[in-house]
Amino acid sequence: MSHPTPDVYEQGKGMDAHNQVMREIRSRKEASYDPHEPTRVWLDEDNTPDGVKRSLTIILNTGGCRWARAGGCTMCGYVAESVDGGSVSHEALMDQIDVCLAHEAENGDEPADLIKIYTSGSFLDEREVGAESRKAIADTFADRERMVVESLPDFVDREKIADFIRHGVDTDVAIGLETATDRVRHDCVNKYFDFADFEDACAEAAAADAEAGGDADAGIKAYLLMKPPFLTESEAVADMIASVERCAGVEGCHTVSMNPCNVQRYTMVDDLYFEDGYRPPWLWSVAHVLRETVDVDAIVVSDPVGHGSDRGPHNCGECDDLVQKAIKDFDLRQDPSVFEQVSCECERTWEVVMERERSFNQPLTH
Ligand code: SF4
Ligand SMILES: [Zn+2]
């Protein structure tokens, strides 16, 4: 029997096919942004291993994710090239940081303890944020308690994390793992790396933590995607429970943030949604996973974006705000009894969906 070579497999199939479709979808969007302005900045509160902290969240505009340029993940609406030329200078990045500091000074009573920096890509990728900018940003926030920076696992290494922890700032790297199941990550999300790469990144964080010798902590925050396309509600729930458990079992990973998929424009999920091929997860599913994984050795949180809308995670429309509030309470207190106080008739519908939804196609004739 002959076996196809990897090249043959790649052409027009699997990831290559997903990437072709995603490139076509993304090319429908034409946008360019000012490289001196961050994409977004806001103040909030977050649960950390040291308790609930006031946080400043920054989305830096860095030219976008390399993987998105190749096609990228099926649910991700981040622009492939968010600035003309595809990269942002050190000076422009520092201007963005100044805008964020001004926003904080204007809207907060005092400096936030926790700084979270996302880039619609990888903060630790030196093609997005060079070493000079990374070190300057670490210096800027040297007086804070904790930093979170986002990165794909390939770019995580102990020296880069050391730029932050040598200031005595606890540092977490947020990794968009999406799921612990390689098959689902590759085929449903179209994300290229393996769980083993995530484990390697956790080991780098654990090494940085050990080298810091108690002056500061380093760890990994895993971001999971609840209900990528092509899974039924019950498959998505089972995949999330298994994923939370596997992540919590990896040394160096102390927090799991499970985020329900929402339908972003210019994505494959968006195309499927318009063809009635995708529904974002039920909020009951989110609550169910949080309840089922309450005993794992990690903080487990969820932040349903766009809850209650058709394009976001939702229940029946009547109970969405209540369930969302219970999820937010759970994030801060990690107490599953918050879900006992919410109920709605639509929970029965969700149970039927969990039991009967099938992902394979139904033949129209016999
Ligand atoms: S989800 Fe992350 S890795 Fe995937 S395309 Fe978007 S920014 Fe890139
Ligand atoms: Zn309801």
Tab-separated table of C-alpha atoms and ligand atoms in Angstrom:
chain	number	residue	atom	x	y	z
A	1	MET	CA	0.000	0.000	0.000
A	2	SER	CA	1.373	3.437	-0.843
A	3	HIS	CA	1.357	6.244	1.651
A	4	PRO	CA	0.924	9.877	0.587
A	5	THR	CA	3.839	12.136	1.408
A	6	PRO	CA	3.237	15.042	3.789
A	7	ASP	CA	3.488	17.424	0.796
A	8	VAL	CA	0.636	15.725	-0.993
A	9	TYR	CA	-1.399	15.763	2.185
A	10	GLU	CA	-0.797	19.497	2.603
A	11	GLN	CA	-1.873	20.551	-0.889
A	12	GLY	CA	-5.502	21.494	-0.834
A	13	LYS	CA	-6.208	19.439	2.250
A	14	GLY	CA	-6.107	19.789	6.001
A	15	MET	CA	-4.411	22.954	7.211
A	16	ASP	CA	-3.515	24.102	3.721
A	17	ALA	CA	-7.159	24.067	2.702
A	18	HIS	CA	-8.248	25.865	5.881
A	19	ASN	CA	-5.573	28.501	5.285
A	20	GLN	CA	-6.676	29.083	1.694
A	21	VAL	CA	-10.258	29.652	2.822
A	22	MET	CA	-9.234	31.912	5.695
A	23	ARG	CA	-6.984	34.030	3.447
A	24	GLU	CA	-9.864	34.580	1.054
A	25	ILE	CA	-12.233	35.508	3.896
A	26	ARG	CA	-9.770	37.862	5.566
A	27	SER	CA	-8.981	39.613	2.293
A	28	ARG	CA	-12.577	40.922	2.264
A	29	LYS	CA	-11.627	43.210	5.090
A	30	GLU	CA	-9.739	46.332	4.246
A	31	ALA	CA	-8.555	48.251	7.238
A	32	SER	CA	-5.512	50.068	8.396
A	33	TYR	CA	-4.762	51.585	11.748
A	34	ASP	CA	-2.626	54.282	13.269
A	35	PRO	CA	0.551	52.594	14.623
A	36	HIS	CA	0.784	55.237	17.367
A	37	GLU	CA	-2.550	54.241	18.943
A	38	PRO	CA	-3.194	50.961	20.801
A	39	THR	CA	-5.957	48.778	19.398
A	40	ARG	CA	-7.809	48.960	22.732
A	41	VAL	CA	-7.168	49.764	26.403
A	42	TRP	CA	-9.436	49.372	29.443
A	43	LEU	CA	-9.514	49.044	33.255
A	44	ASP	CA	-11.105	46.029	35.018
A	45	GLU	CA	-10.654	43.518	37.872
A	46	ASP	CA	-9.051	40.074	37.564
A	47	ASN	CA	-8.567	36.943	39.647
A	48	THR	CA	-4.863	36.104	40.023
A	49	PRO	CA	-3.002	33.522	42.142
A	50	ASP	CA	-2.616	36.379	44.686
A	51	GLY	CA	-6.306	37.282	44.762
A	52	VAL	CA	-8.449	39.791	42.899
A	53	LYS	CA	-6.475	42.716	41.440
A	54	ARG	CA	-7.306	45.919	39.589
A	55	SER	CA	-6.087	45.482	36.036
A	56	LEU	CA	-5.115	47.550	33.019
A	57	THR	CA	-5.574	45.610	29.785
A	58	ILE	CA	-3.712	46.799	26.700
A	59	ILE	CA	-4.123	45.512	23.162
A	60	LEU	CA	-1.035	46.733	21.350
A	61	ASN	CA	-1.104	47.249	17.629
A	62	THR	CA	1.975	45.376	16.413
A	63	GLY	CA	1.268	44.554	12.803
A	64	GLY	CA	-0.769	41.494	13.569
A	65	CYS	CA	-0.311	37.801	13.893
A	66	ARG	CA	2.003	35.942	11.508
A	67	TRP	CA	-0.312	32.958	11.510
A	68	ALA	CA	-3.278	35.144	10.565
A	69	ARG	CA	-1.292	36.306	7.549
A	70	ALA	CA	-0.894	32.681	6.460
A	71	GLY	CA	-4.665	32.174	6.843
A	72	GLY	CA	-4.961	31.523	10.533
A	73	CYS	CA	-7.517	30.343	13.039
A	74	THR	CA	-11.091	29.696	11.968
A	75	MET	CA	-12.693	31.904	14.647
A	76	CYS	CA	-10.191	34.770	14.811
A	77	GLY	CA	-11.206	38.080	13.285
A	78	TYR	CA	-7.995	39.908	13.990
A	79	VAL	CA	-6.774	41.598	10.862
A	80	ALA	CA	-3.912	39.911	9.099
A	81	GLU	CA	-2.019	43.136	8.576
A	82	SER	CA	-3.317	45.724	10.948
A	83	VAL	CA	-0.761	48.386	10.037
A	84	ASP	CA	0.642	49.338	6.664
A	85	GLY	CA	3.963	47.599	6.149
A	86	GLY	CA	3.181	44.918	8.704
A	87	SER	CA	5.460	46.020	11.541
A	88	VAL	CA	5.512	48.788	14.110
A	89	SER	CA	8.600	50.767	15.152
A	90	HIS	CA	9.927	50.962	18.701
A	91	GLU	CA	8.947	54.647	18.921
A	92	ALA	CA	5.403	53.957	17.767
A	93	LEU	CA	5.014	51.073	20.260
A	94	MET	CA	6.192	53.339	23.091
A	95	ASP	CA	3.689	56.010	21.926
A	96	GLN	CA	0.978	53.352	22.288
A	97	ILE	CA	2.144	52.622	25.840
A	98	ASP	CA	1.995	56.367	26.637
A	99	VAL	CA	-1.607	56.502	25.398
A	100	CYS	CA	-2.426	53.580	27.745
A	101	LEU	CA	-0.757	55.226	30.738
A	102	ALA	CA	-2.696	58.422	30.041
A	103	HIS	CA	-5.938	56.383	29.868
A	104	GLU	CA	-5.131	54.783	33.217
A	105	ALA	CA	-4.277	58.120	34.868
A	106	GLU	CA	-7.508	59.630	33.589
A	107	ASN	CA	-9.855	56.771	34.506
A	108	GLY	CA	-8.327	55.021	37.525
A	109	ASP	CA	-7.836	56.266	41.088
A	110	GLU	CA	-4.369	54.752	41.309
A	111	PRO	CA	-2.056	52.652	39.122
A	112	ALA	CA	-3.385	49.132	38.458
A	113	ASP	CA	-1.544	46.253	40.169
A	114	LEU	CA	-1.939	43.981	37.158
A	115	ILE	CA	-0.936	44.870	33.585
A	116	LYS	CA	-2.126	42.623	30.757
A	117	ILE	CA	-0.642	43.093	27.280
A	118	TYR	CA	-2.102	41.427	24.212
A	119	THR	CA	-1.046	42.076	20.651
A	120	SER	CA	-3.467	40.177	18.404
A	121	GLY	CA	-0.469	37.915	17.969
A	122	SER	CA	2.571	37.206	20.149
A	123	PHE	CA	4.136	39.810	22.403
A	124	LEU	CA	7.203	37.545	22.720
A	125	ASP	CA	7.644	37.229	18.926
A	126	GLU	CA	10.573	39.555	18.210
A	127	ARG	CA	9.237	40.275	14.730
A	128	GLU	CA	6.216	41.879	16.420
A	129	VAL	CA	7.838	43.413	19.499
A	130	GLY	CA	11.636	43.692	19.342
A	131	ALA	CA	13.888	43.045	22.337
A	132	GLU	CA	14.425	46.803	22.824
A	133	SER	CA	10.684	47.478	23.058
A	134	ARG	CA	10.088	44.422	25.253
A	135	LYS	CA	12.721	45.543	27.746
A	136	ALA	CA	11.500	49.171	27.697
A	137	ILE	CA	7.922	48.021	28.374
A	138	ALA	CA	9.174	45.794	31.212
A	139	ASP	CA	10.975	48.856	32.667
A	140	THR	CA	7.856	51.015	32.311
A	141	PHE	CA	5.813	48.620	34.451
A	142	ALA	CA	8.605	47.652	36.891
A	143	ASP	CA	6.633	49.114	39.831
A	144	ARG	CA	3.545	46.905	39.285
A	145	GLU	CA	2.809	43.578	40.989
A	146	ARG	CA	2.005	41.354	38.051
A	147	MET	CA	2.206	41.308	34.257
A	148	VAL	CA	0.451	39.094	31.763
A	149	VAL	CA	1.784	38.997	28.189
A	150	GLU	CA	0.261	36.996	25.369
A	151	SER	CA	2.274	34.686	23.144
A	152	LEU	CA	2.105	31.577	21.020
A	153	PRO	CA	4.142	28.825	22.724
A	154	ASP	CA	7.002	28.838	20.165
A	155	PHE	CA	8.251	32.214	21.370
A	156	VAL	CA	8.207	31.526	25.113
A	157	ASP	CA	11.640	31.227	26.661
A	158	ARG	CA	13.062	31.833	30.090
A	159	GLU	CA	15.306	34.767	29.073
A	160	LYS	CA	12.389	36.777	27.691
A	161	ILE	CA	10.337	36.118	30.831
A	162	ALA	CA	13.392	37.184	32.882
A	163	ASP	CA	13.086	40.731	31.419
A	164	PHE	CA	10.012	41.116	33.609
A	165	ILE	CA	10.756	39.041	36.680
A	166	ARG	CA	14.140	40.643	37.274
A	167	HIS	CA	12.145	43.719	38.327
A	168	GLY	CA	10.396	41.553	40.937
A	169	VAL	CA	7.165	41.590	38.909
A	170	ASP	CA	5.244	38.287	38.857
A	171	THR	CA	4.854	37.350	35.201
A	172	ASP	CA	2.398	35.161	33.370
A	173	VAL	CA	2.420	34.249	29.719
A	174	ALA	CA	-1.065	33.828	28.264
A	175	ILE	CA	-1.116	31.130	25.594
A	176	GLY	CA	-4.045	30.634	23.227
A	177	LEU	CA	-3.921	26.853	23.459
A	178	GLU	CA	-7.678	26.617	22.636
A	179	THR	CA	-7.890	22.898	23.475
A	180	ALA	CA	-5.622	20.177	24.815
A	181	THR	CA	-6.718	17.874	21.971
A	182	ASP	CA	-4.342	18.164	18.997
A	183	ARG	CA	-6.909	16.875	16.527
A	184	VAL	CA	-9.457	19.551	17.516
A	185	ARG	CA	-6.809	22.316	17.568
A	186	HIS	CA	-5.568	21.378	14.103
A	187	ASP	CA	-8.802	20.481	12.315
A	188	CYS	CA	-11.427	22.712	13.964
A	189	VAL	CA	-9.400	25.747	15.031
A	190	ASN	CA	-6.687	25.511	12.352
A	191	LYS	CA	-3.959	26.308	14.869
A	192	TYR	CA	-0.638	24.748	13.970
A	193	PHE	CA	1.090	23.796	17.221
A	194	ASP	CA	0.763	20.738	19.466
A	195	PHE	CA	-0.018	20.237	23.128
A	196	ALA	CA	3.630	19.187	23.533
A	197	ASP	CA	4.684	22.740	22.498
A	198	PHE	CA	2.423	24.121	25.216
A	199	GLU	CA	4.044	21.759	27.714
A	200	ASP	CA	7.498	22.992	26.597
A	201	ALA	CA	6.411	26.614	27.131
A	202	CYS	CA	5.149	25.724	30.619
A	203	ALA	CA	8.538	24.144	31.344
A	204	GLU	CA	10.270	27.393	30.255
A	205	ALA	CA	8.040	29.384	32.617
A	206	ALA	CA	8.716	26.905	35.428
A	207	ALA	CA	12.485	27.292	34.780
A	208	ALA	CA	12.214	31.111	34.839
A	209	ASP	CA	10.268	30.771	38.072
A	210	ALA	CA	12.964	28.568	39.626
A	211	GLU	CA	15.741	30.933	38.480
A	212	ALA	CA	13.933	33.892	40.078
A	213	GLY	CA	14.342	32.081	43.387
A	214	GLY	CA	11.276	33.502	45.117
A	215	ASP	CA	11.800	37.160	44.131
A	216	ALA	CA	8.990	36.854	41.619
A	217	ASP	CA	6.790	34.119	40.168
A	218	ALA	CA	6.501	33.089	36.533
A	219	GLY	CA	3.688	30.949	35.160
A	220	ILE	CA	1.390	30.171	32.263
A	221	LYS	CA	-2.230	31.114	31.763
A	222	ALA	CA	-3.887	28.807	29.221
A	223	TYR	CA	-6.683	30.234	27.059
A	224	LEU	CA	-9.143	27.644	25.859
A	225	LEU	CA	-11.818	28.017	23.197
A	226	MET	CA	-15.207	26.666	24.128
A	227	LYS	CA	-16.932	25.243	21.044
A	228	PRO	CA	-14.809	25.708	17.941
A	229	PRO	CA	-16.704	25.055	14.685
A	230	PHE	CA	-17.527	21.489	13.580
A	231	LEU	CA	-18.207	20.166	17.112
A	232	THR	CA	-21.600	19.528	18.666
A	233	GLU	CA	-22.477	21.123	21.972
A	234	SER	CA	-21.764	17.896	23.888
A	235	GLU	CA	-18.481	17.256	22.036
A	236	ALA	CA	-17.384	20.802	22.826
A	237	VAL	CA	-18.266	20.384	26.502
A	238	ALA	CA	-16.447	17.043	26.774
A	239	ASP	CA	-13.408	18.527	25.012
A	240	MET	CA	-13.350	21.487	27.414
A	241	ILE	CA	-13.616	19.357	30.563
A	242	ALA	CA	-10.755	17.148	29.373
A	243	SER	CA	-8.713	20.187	28.319
A	244	VAL	CA	-9.108	22.026	31.629
A	245	GLU	CA	-8.047	18.874	33.468
A	246	ARG	CA	-4.987	18.289	31.262
A	247	CYS	CA	-3.822	21.919	31.455
A	248	ALA	CA	-4.216	22.046	35.232
A	249	GLY	CA	-2.002	18.948	35.428
A	250	VAL	CA	0.958	20.636	33.687
A	251	GLU	CA	3.556	22.147	35.986
A	252	GLY	CA	3.858	25.883	35.434
A	253	CYS	CA	0.215	26.349	34.320
A	254	HIS	CA	-1.712	27.920	37.197
A	255	THR	CA	-4.754	29.456	35.449
A	256	VAL	CA	-7.101	28.265	32.745
A	257	SER	CA	-9.315	30.816	31.037
A	258	MET	CA	-12.042	29.108	29.070
A	259	ASN	CA	-13.539	31.479	26.570
A	260	PRO	CA	-16.711	30.732	24.629
A	261	CYS	CA	-16.392	31.233	20.895
A	262	ASN	CA	-18.197	34.231	19.464
A	263	VAL	CA	-18.876	34.918	15.808
A	264	GLN	CA	-16.380	37.500	14.583
A	265	ARG	CA	-16.616	39.116	11.165
A	266	TYR	CA	-14.372	37.880	8.341
A	267	THR	CA	-13.850	34.393	9.759
A	268	MET	CA	-14.764	30.858	8.748
A	269	VAL	CA	-17.038	30.705	11.806
A	270	ASP	CA	-18.877	33.746	10.419
A	271	ASP	CA	-19.407	32.057	7.032
A	272	LEU	CA	-20.686	28.905	8.764
A	273	TYR	CA	-22.979	30.954	10.997
A	274	PHE	CA	-24.611	32.566	7.977
A	275	GLU	CA	-25.237	29.119	6.472
A	276	ASP	CA	-26.833	27.927	9.754
A	277	GLY	CA	-23.792	25.743	10.335
A	278	TYR	CA	-22.695	27.216	13.629
A	279	ARG	CA	-24.264	28.287	16.918
A	280	PRO	CA	-22.075	29.761	19.706
A	281	PRO	CA	-22.142	27.697	22.914
A	282	TRP	CA	-24.903	27.825	25.486
A	283	LEU	CA	-24.043	29.665	28.698
A	284	TRP	CA	-25.342	26.526	30.445
A	285	SER	CA	-22.434	24.669	28.847
A	286	VAL	CA	-19.963	27.185	30.250
A	287	ALA	CA	-21.497	26.857	33.720
A	288	HIS	CA	-21.463	23.063	33.401
A	289	VAL	CA	-17.730	22.931	32.562
A	290	LEU	CA	-16.868	25.305	35.425
A	291	ARG	CA	-18.845	23.125	37.839
A	292	GLU	CA	-17.333	19.870	36.564
A	293	THR	CA	-13.745	21.112	36.833
A	294	VAL	CA	-13.980	22.814	40.213
A	295	ASP	CA	-11.574	20.348	41.846
A	296	VAL	CA	-8.663	20.793	39.435
A	297	ASP	CA	-5.428	22.272	40.705
A	298	ALA	CA	-5.698	25.622	38.871
A	299	ILE	CA	-7.810	28.748	38.844
A	300	VAL	CA	-10.492	28.262	36.180
A	301	VAL	CA	-12.271	31.324	34.845
A	302	SER	CA	-14.403	32.267	31.865
A	303	ASP	CA	-15.249	35.593	30.290
A	304	PRO	CA	-18.107	35.177	27.827
A	305	VAL	CA	-17.753	38.056	25.348
A	306	GLY	CA	-20.935	39.168	23.633
A	307	HIS	CA	-23.107	37.050	25.932
A	308	GLY	CA	-26.804	37.007	25.235
A	309	SER	CA	-26.483	37.966	21.560
A	310	ASP	CA	-26.979	35.597	18.622
A	311	ARG	CA	-23.327	35.957	17.673
A	312	GLY	CA	-22.096	35.367	21.217
A	313	PRO	CA	-22.592	32.589	23.796
A	314	HIS	CA	-26.253	32.604	24.750
A	315	ASN	CA	-29.204	30.813	26.301
A	316	CYS	CA	-32.836	31.761	25.679
A	317	GLY	CA	-32.591	35.524	25.960
A	318	GLU	CA	-34.420	35.615	29.320
A	319	CYS	CA	-31.736	34.179	31.586
A	320	ASP	CA	-28.519	35.219	29.843
A	321	ASP	CA	-27.692	38.143	32.126
A	322	LEU	CA	-28.299	36.031	35.252
A	323	VAL	CA	-26.095	33.144	34.101
A	324	GLN	CA	-23.421	35.571	32.918
A	325	LYS	CA	-23.444	37.223	36.345
A	326	ALA	CA	-23.069	33.808	38.025
A	327	ILE	CA	-20.078	33.033	35.752
A	328	LYS	CA	-18.436	36.342	36.656
A	329	ASP	CA	-19.071	35.633	40.369
A	330	PHE	CA	-17.523	32.206	39.943
A	331	ASP	CA	-14.437	33.774	38.290
A	332	LEU	CA	-13.737	35.832	41.396
A	333	ARG	CA	-14.782	33.332	44.107
A	334	GLN	CA	-14.277	29.869	42.500
A	335	ASP	CA	-17.410	28.733	44.331
A	336	PRO	CA	-19.741	26.498	42.259
A	337	SER	CA	-22.752	27.241	44.518
A	338	VAL	CA	-23.200	30.496	42.513
A	339	PHE	CA	-24.823	28.342	39.825
A	340	GLU	CA	-27.441	26.889	42.194
A	341	GLN	CA	-29.163	30.248	42.327
A	342	VAL	CA	-29.850	30.406	38.595
A	343	SER	CA	-32.423	28.371	36.742
A	344	CYS	CA	-34.579	28.778	33.652
A	345	GLU	CA	-36.899	26.642	31.547
A	346	CYS	CA	-34.385	26.713	28.699
A	347	GLU	CA	-32.092	24.451	30.686
A	348	ARG	CA	-34.312	21.589	29.499
A	349	THR	CA	-33.729	22.567	25.873
A	350	TRP	CA	-29.995	22.665	26.502
A	351	GLU	CA	-30.165	19.160	27.999
A	352	VAL	CA	-31.909	17.875	24.873
A	353	VAL	CA	-29.303	19.583	22.654
A	354	MET	CA	-26.541	17.966	24.697
A	355	GLU	CA	-28.149	14.582	24.286
A	356	ARG	CA	-29.316	14.654	20.667
A	357	GLU	CA	-27.203	17.036	18.592
A	358	ARG	CA	-25.101	15.153	16.055
A	359	SER	CA	-22.266	16.623	14.009
A	360	PHE	CA	-22.450	14.325	11.001
A	361	ASN	CA	-24.667	15.139	8.079
A	362	GLN	CA	-28.174	13.641	7.946
A	363	PRO	CA	-28.960	12.105	4.541
A	364	LEU	CA	-32.099	13.625	3.050
A	365	THR	CA	-33.213	10.316	1.473
A	366	HIS	CA	-32.842	6.638	2.132
B	1	SF4	S1	-6.214	33.238	17.276
B	1	SF4	FE1	-4.129	33.996	17.665
B	1	SF4	S2	-2.832	32.600	16.428
B	1	SF4	FE2	-4.883	32.390	15.649
B	1	SF4	S3	-4.994	33.823	13.920
B	1	SF4	FE3	-5.804	34.876	15.746
B	1	SF4	S4	-4.097	36.002	16.628
B	1	SF4	FE4	-3.239	34.451	15.212
B	2	ZN	ZN	-33.232	30.670	29.717
